Short mmCIF file of C-alpha atoms in Angstrom, two decimals:
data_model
loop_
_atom_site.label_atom_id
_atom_site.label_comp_id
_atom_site.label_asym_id
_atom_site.label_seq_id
_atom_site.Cartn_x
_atom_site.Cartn_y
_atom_site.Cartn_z
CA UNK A 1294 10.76 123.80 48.29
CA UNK A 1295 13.73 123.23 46.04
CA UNK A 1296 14.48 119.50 45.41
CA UNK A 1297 17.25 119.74 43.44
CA UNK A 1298 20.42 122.11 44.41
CA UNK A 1299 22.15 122.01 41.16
CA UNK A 1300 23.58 119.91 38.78
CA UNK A 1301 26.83 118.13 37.93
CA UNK A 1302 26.64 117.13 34.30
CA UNK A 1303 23.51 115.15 34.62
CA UNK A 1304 23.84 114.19 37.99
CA UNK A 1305 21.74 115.88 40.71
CA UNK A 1306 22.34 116.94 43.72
CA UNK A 1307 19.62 117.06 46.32
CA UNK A 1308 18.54 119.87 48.74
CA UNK A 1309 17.84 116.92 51.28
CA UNK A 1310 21.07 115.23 50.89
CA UNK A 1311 23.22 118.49 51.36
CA UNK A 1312 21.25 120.01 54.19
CA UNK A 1313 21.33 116.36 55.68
CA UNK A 1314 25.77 116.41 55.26
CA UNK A 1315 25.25 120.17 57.15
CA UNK A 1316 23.56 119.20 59.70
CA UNK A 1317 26.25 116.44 60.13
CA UNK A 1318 29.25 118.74 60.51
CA UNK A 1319 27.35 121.29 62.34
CA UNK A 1320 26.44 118.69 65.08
CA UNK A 1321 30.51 117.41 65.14
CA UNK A 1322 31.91 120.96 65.54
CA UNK A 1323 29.24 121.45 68.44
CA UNK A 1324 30.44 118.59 70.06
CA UNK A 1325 33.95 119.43 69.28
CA UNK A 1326 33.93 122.82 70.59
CA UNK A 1327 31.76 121.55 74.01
CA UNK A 1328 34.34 118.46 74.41
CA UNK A 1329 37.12 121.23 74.63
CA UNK A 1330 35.34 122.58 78.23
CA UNK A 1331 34.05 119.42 79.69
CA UNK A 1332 37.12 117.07 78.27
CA UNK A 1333 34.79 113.33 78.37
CA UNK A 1334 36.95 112.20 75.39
CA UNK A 1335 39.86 112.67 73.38
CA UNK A 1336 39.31 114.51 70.21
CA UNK A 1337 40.52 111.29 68.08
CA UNK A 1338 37.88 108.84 70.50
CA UNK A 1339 35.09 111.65 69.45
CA UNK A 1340 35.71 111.72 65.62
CA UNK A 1341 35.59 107.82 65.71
CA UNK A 1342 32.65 107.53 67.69
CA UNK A 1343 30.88 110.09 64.97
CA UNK A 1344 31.63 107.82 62.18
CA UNK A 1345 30.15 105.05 63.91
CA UNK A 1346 27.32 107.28 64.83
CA UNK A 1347 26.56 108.36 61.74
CA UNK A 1348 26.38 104.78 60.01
CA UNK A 1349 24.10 103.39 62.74
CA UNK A 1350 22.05 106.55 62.85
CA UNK A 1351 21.25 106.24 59.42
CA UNK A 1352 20.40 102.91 59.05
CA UNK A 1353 18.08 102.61 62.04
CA UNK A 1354 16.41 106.05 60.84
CA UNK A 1355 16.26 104.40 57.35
CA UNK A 1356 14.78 100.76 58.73
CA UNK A 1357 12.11 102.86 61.10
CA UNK A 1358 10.78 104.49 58.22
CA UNK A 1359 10.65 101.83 55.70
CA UNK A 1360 9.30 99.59 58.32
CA UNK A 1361 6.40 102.16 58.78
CA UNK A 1362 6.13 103.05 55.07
CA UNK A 1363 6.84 99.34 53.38
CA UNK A 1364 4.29 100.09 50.65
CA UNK A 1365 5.76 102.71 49.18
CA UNK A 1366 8.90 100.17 48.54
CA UNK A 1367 6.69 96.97 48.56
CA UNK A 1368 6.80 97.36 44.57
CA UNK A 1369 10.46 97.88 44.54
CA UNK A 1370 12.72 96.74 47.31
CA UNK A 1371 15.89 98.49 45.99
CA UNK A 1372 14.50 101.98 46.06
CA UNK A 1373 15.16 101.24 49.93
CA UNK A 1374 18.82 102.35 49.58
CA UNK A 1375 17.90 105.22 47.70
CA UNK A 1376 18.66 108.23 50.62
CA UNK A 1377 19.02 111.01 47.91
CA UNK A 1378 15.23 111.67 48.09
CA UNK A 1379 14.37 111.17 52.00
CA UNK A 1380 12.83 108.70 54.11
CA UNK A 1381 14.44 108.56 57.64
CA UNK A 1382 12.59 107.46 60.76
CA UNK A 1383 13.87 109.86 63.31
CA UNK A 1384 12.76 107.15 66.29
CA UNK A 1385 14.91 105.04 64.50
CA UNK A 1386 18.11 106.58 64.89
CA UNK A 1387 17.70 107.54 68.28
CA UNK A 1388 17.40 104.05 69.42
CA UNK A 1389 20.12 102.38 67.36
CA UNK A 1390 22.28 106.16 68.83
CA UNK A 1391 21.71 105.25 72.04
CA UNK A 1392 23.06 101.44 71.59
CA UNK A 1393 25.97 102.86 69.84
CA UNK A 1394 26.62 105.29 72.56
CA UNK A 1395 26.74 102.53 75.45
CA UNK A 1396 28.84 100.19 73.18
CA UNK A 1397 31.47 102.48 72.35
CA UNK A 1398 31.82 104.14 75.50
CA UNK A 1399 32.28 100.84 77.04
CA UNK A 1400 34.64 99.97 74.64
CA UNK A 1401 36.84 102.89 74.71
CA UNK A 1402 35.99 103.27 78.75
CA UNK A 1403 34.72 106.47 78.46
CA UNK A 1404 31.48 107.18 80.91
CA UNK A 1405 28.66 106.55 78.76
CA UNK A 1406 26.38 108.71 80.37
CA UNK A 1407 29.14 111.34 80.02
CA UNK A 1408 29.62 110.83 76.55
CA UNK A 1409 25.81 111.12 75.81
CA UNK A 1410 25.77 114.87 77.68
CA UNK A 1411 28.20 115.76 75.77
CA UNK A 1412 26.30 114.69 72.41
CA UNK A 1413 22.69 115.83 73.79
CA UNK A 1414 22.39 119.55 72.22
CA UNK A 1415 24.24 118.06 69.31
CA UNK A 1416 21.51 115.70 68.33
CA UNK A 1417 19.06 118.23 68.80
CA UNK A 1418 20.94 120.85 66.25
CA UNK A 1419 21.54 117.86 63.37
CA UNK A 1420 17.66 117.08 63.66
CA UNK A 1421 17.28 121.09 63.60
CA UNK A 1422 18.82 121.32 60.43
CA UNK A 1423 17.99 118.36 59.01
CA UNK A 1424 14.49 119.64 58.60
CA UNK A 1425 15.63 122.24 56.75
CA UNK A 1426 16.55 119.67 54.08
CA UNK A 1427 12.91 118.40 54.77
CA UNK A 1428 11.19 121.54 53.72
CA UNK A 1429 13.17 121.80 50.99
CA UNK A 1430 12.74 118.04 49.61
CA UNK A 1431 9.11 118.39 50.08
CA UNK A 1432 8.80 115.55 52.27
CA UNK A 1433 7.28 115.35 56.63
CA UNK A 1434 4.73 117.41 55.08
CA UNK A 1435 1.92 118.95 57.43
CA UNK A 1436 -1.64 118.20 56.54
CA UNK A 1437 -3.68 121.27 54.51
CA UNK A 1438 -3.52 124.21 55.68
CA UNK A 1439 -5.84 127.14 55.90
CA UNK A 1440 -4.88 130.04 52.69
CA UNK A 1441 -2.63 132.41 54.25
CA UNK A 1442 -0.61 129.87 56.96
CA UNK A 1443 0.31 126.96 54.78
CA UNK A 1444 2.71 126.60 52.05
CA UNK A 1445 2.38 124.72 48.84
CA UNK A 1446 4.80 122.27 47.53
CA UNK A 1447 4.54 122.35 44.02
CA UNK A 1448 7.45 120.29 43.51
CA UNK A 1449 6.13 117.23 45.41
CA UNK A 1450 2.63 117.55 43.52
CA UNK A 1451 0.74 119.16 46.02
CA UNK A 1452 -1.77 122.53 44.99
CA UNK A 1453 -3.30 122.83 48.35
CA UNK A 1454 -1.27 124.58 50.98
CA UNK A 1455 0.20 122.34 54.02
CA UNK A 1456 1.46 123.71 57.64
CA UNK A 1457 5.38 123.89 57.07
CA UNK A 1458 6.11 121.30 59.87
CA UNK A 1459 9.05 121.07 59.21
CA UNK A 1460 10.09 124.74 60.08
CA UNK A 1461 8.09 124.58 63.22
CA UNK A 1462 9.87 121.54 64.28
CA UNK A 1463 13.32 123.27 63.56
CA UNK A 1464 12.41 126.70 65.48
CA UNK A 1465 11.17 123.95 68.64
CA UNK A 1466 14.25 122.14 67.91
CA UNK A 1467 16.48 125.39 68.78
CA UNK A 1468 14.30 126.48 71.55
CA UNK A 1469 14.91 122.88 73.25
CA UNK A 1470 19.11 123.55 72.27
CA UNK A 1471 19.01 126.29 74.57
CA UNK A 1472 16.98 124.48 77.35
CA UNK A 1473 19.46 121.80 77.42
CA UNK A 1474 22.23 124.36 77.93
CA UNK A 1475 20.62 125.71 80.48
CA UNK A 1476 19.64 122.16 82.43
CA UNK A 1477 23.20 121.05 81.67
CA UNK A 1478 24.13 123.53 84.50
CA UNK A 1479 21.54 122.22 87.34
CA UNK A 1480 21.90 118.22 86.78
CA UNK A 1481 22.43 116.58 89.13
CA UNK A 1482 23.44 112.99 87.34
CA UNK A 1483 25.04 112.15 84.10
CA UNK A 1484 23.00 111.28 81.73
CA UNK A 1485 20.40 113.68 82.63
CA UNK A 1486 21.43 115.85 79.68
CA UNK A 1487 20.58 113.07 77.02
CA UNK A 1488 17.70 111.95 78.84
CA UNK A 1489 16.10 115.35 78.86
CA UNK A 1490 16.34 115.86 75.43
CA UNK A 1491 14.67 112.55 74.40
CA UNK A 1492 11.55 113.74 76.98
CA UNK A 1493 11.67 117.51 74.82
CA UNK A 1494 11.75 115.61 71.51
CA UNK A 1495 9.56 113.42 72.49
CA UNK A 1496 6.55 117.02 73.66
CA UNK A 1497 7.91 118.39 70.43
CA UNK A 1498 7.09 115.38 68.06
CA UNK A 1499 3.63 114.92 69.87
CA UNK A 1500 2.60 118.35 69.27
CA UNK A 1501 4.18 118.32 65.59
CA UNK A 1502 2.05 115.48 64.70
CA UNK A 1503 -0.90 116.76 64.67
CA UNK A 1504 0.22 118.81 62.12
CA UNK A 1505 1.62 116.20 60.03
CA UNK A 1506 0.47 113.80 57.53
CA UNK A 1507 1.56 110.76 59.17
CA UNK A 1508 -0.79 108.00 58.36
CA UNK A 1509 -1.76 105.09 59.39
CA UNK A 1510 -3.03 106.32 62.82
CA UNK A 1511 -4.94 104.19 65.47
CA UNK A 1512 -7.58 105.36 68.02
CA UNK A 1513 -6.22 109.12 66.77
CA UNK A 1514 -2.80 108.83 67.13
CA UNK A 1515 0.19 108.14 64.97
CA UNK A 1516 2.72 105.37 66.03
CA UNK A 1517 5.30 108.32 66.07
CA UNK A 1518 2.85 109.74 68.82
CA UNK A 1519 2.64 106.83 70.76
CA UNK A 1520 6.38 106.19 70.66
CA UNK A 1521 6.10 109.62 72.04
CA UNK A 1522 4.01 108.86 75.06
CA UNK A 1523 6.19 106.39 76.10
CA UNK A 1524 9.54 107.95 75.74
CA UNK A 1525 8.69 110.79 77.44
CA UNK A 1526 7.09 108.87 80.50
CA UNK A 1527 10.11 106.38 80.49
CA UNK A 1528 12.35 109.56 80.51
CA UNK A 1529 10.42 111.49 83.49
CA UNK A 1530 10.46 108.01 85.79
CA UNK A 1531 14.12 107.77 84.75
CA UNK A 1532 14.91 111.42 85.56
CA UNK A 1533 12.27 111.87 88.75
CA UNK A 1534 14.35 108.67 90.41
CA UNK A 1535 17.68 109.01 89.24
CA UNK A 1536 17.35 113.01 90.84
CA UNK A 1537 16.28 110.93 94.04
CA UNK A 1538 18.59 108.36 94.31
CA UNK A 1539 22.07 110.95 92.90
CA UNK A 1540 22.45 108.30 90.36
CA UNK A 1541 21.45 107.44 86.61
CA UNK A 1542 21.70 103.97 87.55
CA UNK A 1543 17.93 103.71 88.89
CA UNK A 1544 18.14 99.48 88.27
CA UNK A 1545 20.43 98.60 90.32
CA UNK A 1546 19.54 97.02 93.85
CA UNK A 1547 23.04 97.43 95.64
CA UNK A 1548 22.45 101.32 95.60
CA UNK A 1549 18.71 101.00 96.37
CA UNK A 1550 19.79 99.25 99.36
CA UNK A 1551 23.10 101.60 99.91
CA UNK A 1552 20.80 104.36 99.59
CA UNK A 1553 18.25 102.89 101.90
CA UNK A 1554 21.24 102.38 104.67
CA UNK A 1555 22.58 105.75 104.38
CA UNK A 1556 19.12 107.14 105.10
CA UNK A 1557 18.28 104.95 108.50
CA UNK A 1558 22.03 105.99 109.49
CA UNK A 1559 20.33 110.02 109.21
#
């Protein structure tokens, strides 16, 4: 790990905080270069809807994980705004993503399910990269290791090695990038994209935490595990009917009974 980049005067700049601004442009040039094939938005819609994704993303990933960590900032509440050194709930920007995503859409009357295809490797390669910045900062550490796997993090105060979570999550991260790709060309809805890569975060987080240190946990679990559960069931209902019915819209009683019409008339 390597907390601190390098210096300006006495001002430092963080490992976390740089590899977190990478991951940032690397996911806006993906989506960029992709919005150049499948044209869902103008190229001035897509770098406003990044800002606002950005600013949303961050503070729902920063009010997940202080939510789930308030002790550490019981003692002082203004150490909340302090991003330089980590903290960010990745549940927590995925929901306040996907609000953002409906309400600008709507807004701009772009197809929202459209718009979140487009995004869906995109999302996957910032949270790739992002844990870079994690490994590096010292922080989503795994639990202790056996000598010879782990990797000790010095830095953070640690002598015993830990698994290096972090880098497993970003080699799962990439594997699921190319997955998506490869979906993207058999959907058979919009949406289905997005909504497949919330059910592969969702496996990959379950698996990762039982690697991590992610306390408090009830009945064996962590809460990030069973936010997991229940993403990735919501996501396979949403997918398994939307695939039956040719539509993301799996709520809405007007198809249902379209649908159910259109069959009798077979």
């Amino acid at each position: 790990m390597h907390r601190v980049l390098f210096y300006i005067g006495n001002f430092p700049v963080y490992s976390y905080g740089v590899l977190m601004a990478l991951a940032v442009f690397l996911a806006y040039f993906l989506v960029k270069w992709r919005n150049k094939t499948l044209k869902v938005a103008t190229d001035e819609d897509i770098s406003d809807f990044y800002v606002w994704l950005i600013l949303t993303g961050i503070a729902g990933a920063r009010l997940a994980y202080v939510l789930l960590h308030f002790s550490e900032y019981s003692s002082n509440i203004l150490s909340i705004f302090n991003l330089r050194a980590g903290g960010l709930a990745l549940h927590g920007a995925l929901i306040a993503g996907v609000f953002v995503f409906i309400y600008f859409a709507k807004k701009r009357k772009i197809s929202p399910m459209k718009l979140l295809d487009l995004f869906a490797p995109s999302v996957l390669l910032g949270i790739a990269v992002g844990r870079i910045g994690c490994f590096m900062n010292g922080c989503c550490l795994g639990v202790e290791a056996p000598a010879g796997i782990g990797v000790i993090f010095a830095d953070a105060g640690y002598t015993m090695p830990r698994y290096p979570t972090q880098i497993y999550e970003m080699i799962l991260d990439f594997v699921a990038i190319f997955v998506l790709l490869y979906w993207e060309k058999h959907k058979r809805f919009e949406g289905e994209v997005m909504i497949g890569a919330f059910s592969l975060y969702s496996v990959i987080r379950f698996i990762l935490e039982m690697f991590r240190e992610s306390p408090p946990r009830f009945f064996g679990l962590s809460i990030a595990q069973y936010l997991s559960i229940f993403l990735f069931f919501l996501t396979l209902v949403w997918i398994l009917k939307s695939r039956e019915k040719g539509d993301v819209n799996i709520f809405s009683r007007e198809r249902s009974k379209r649908n159910a019409s259109k069959k009798k008339g077979k």
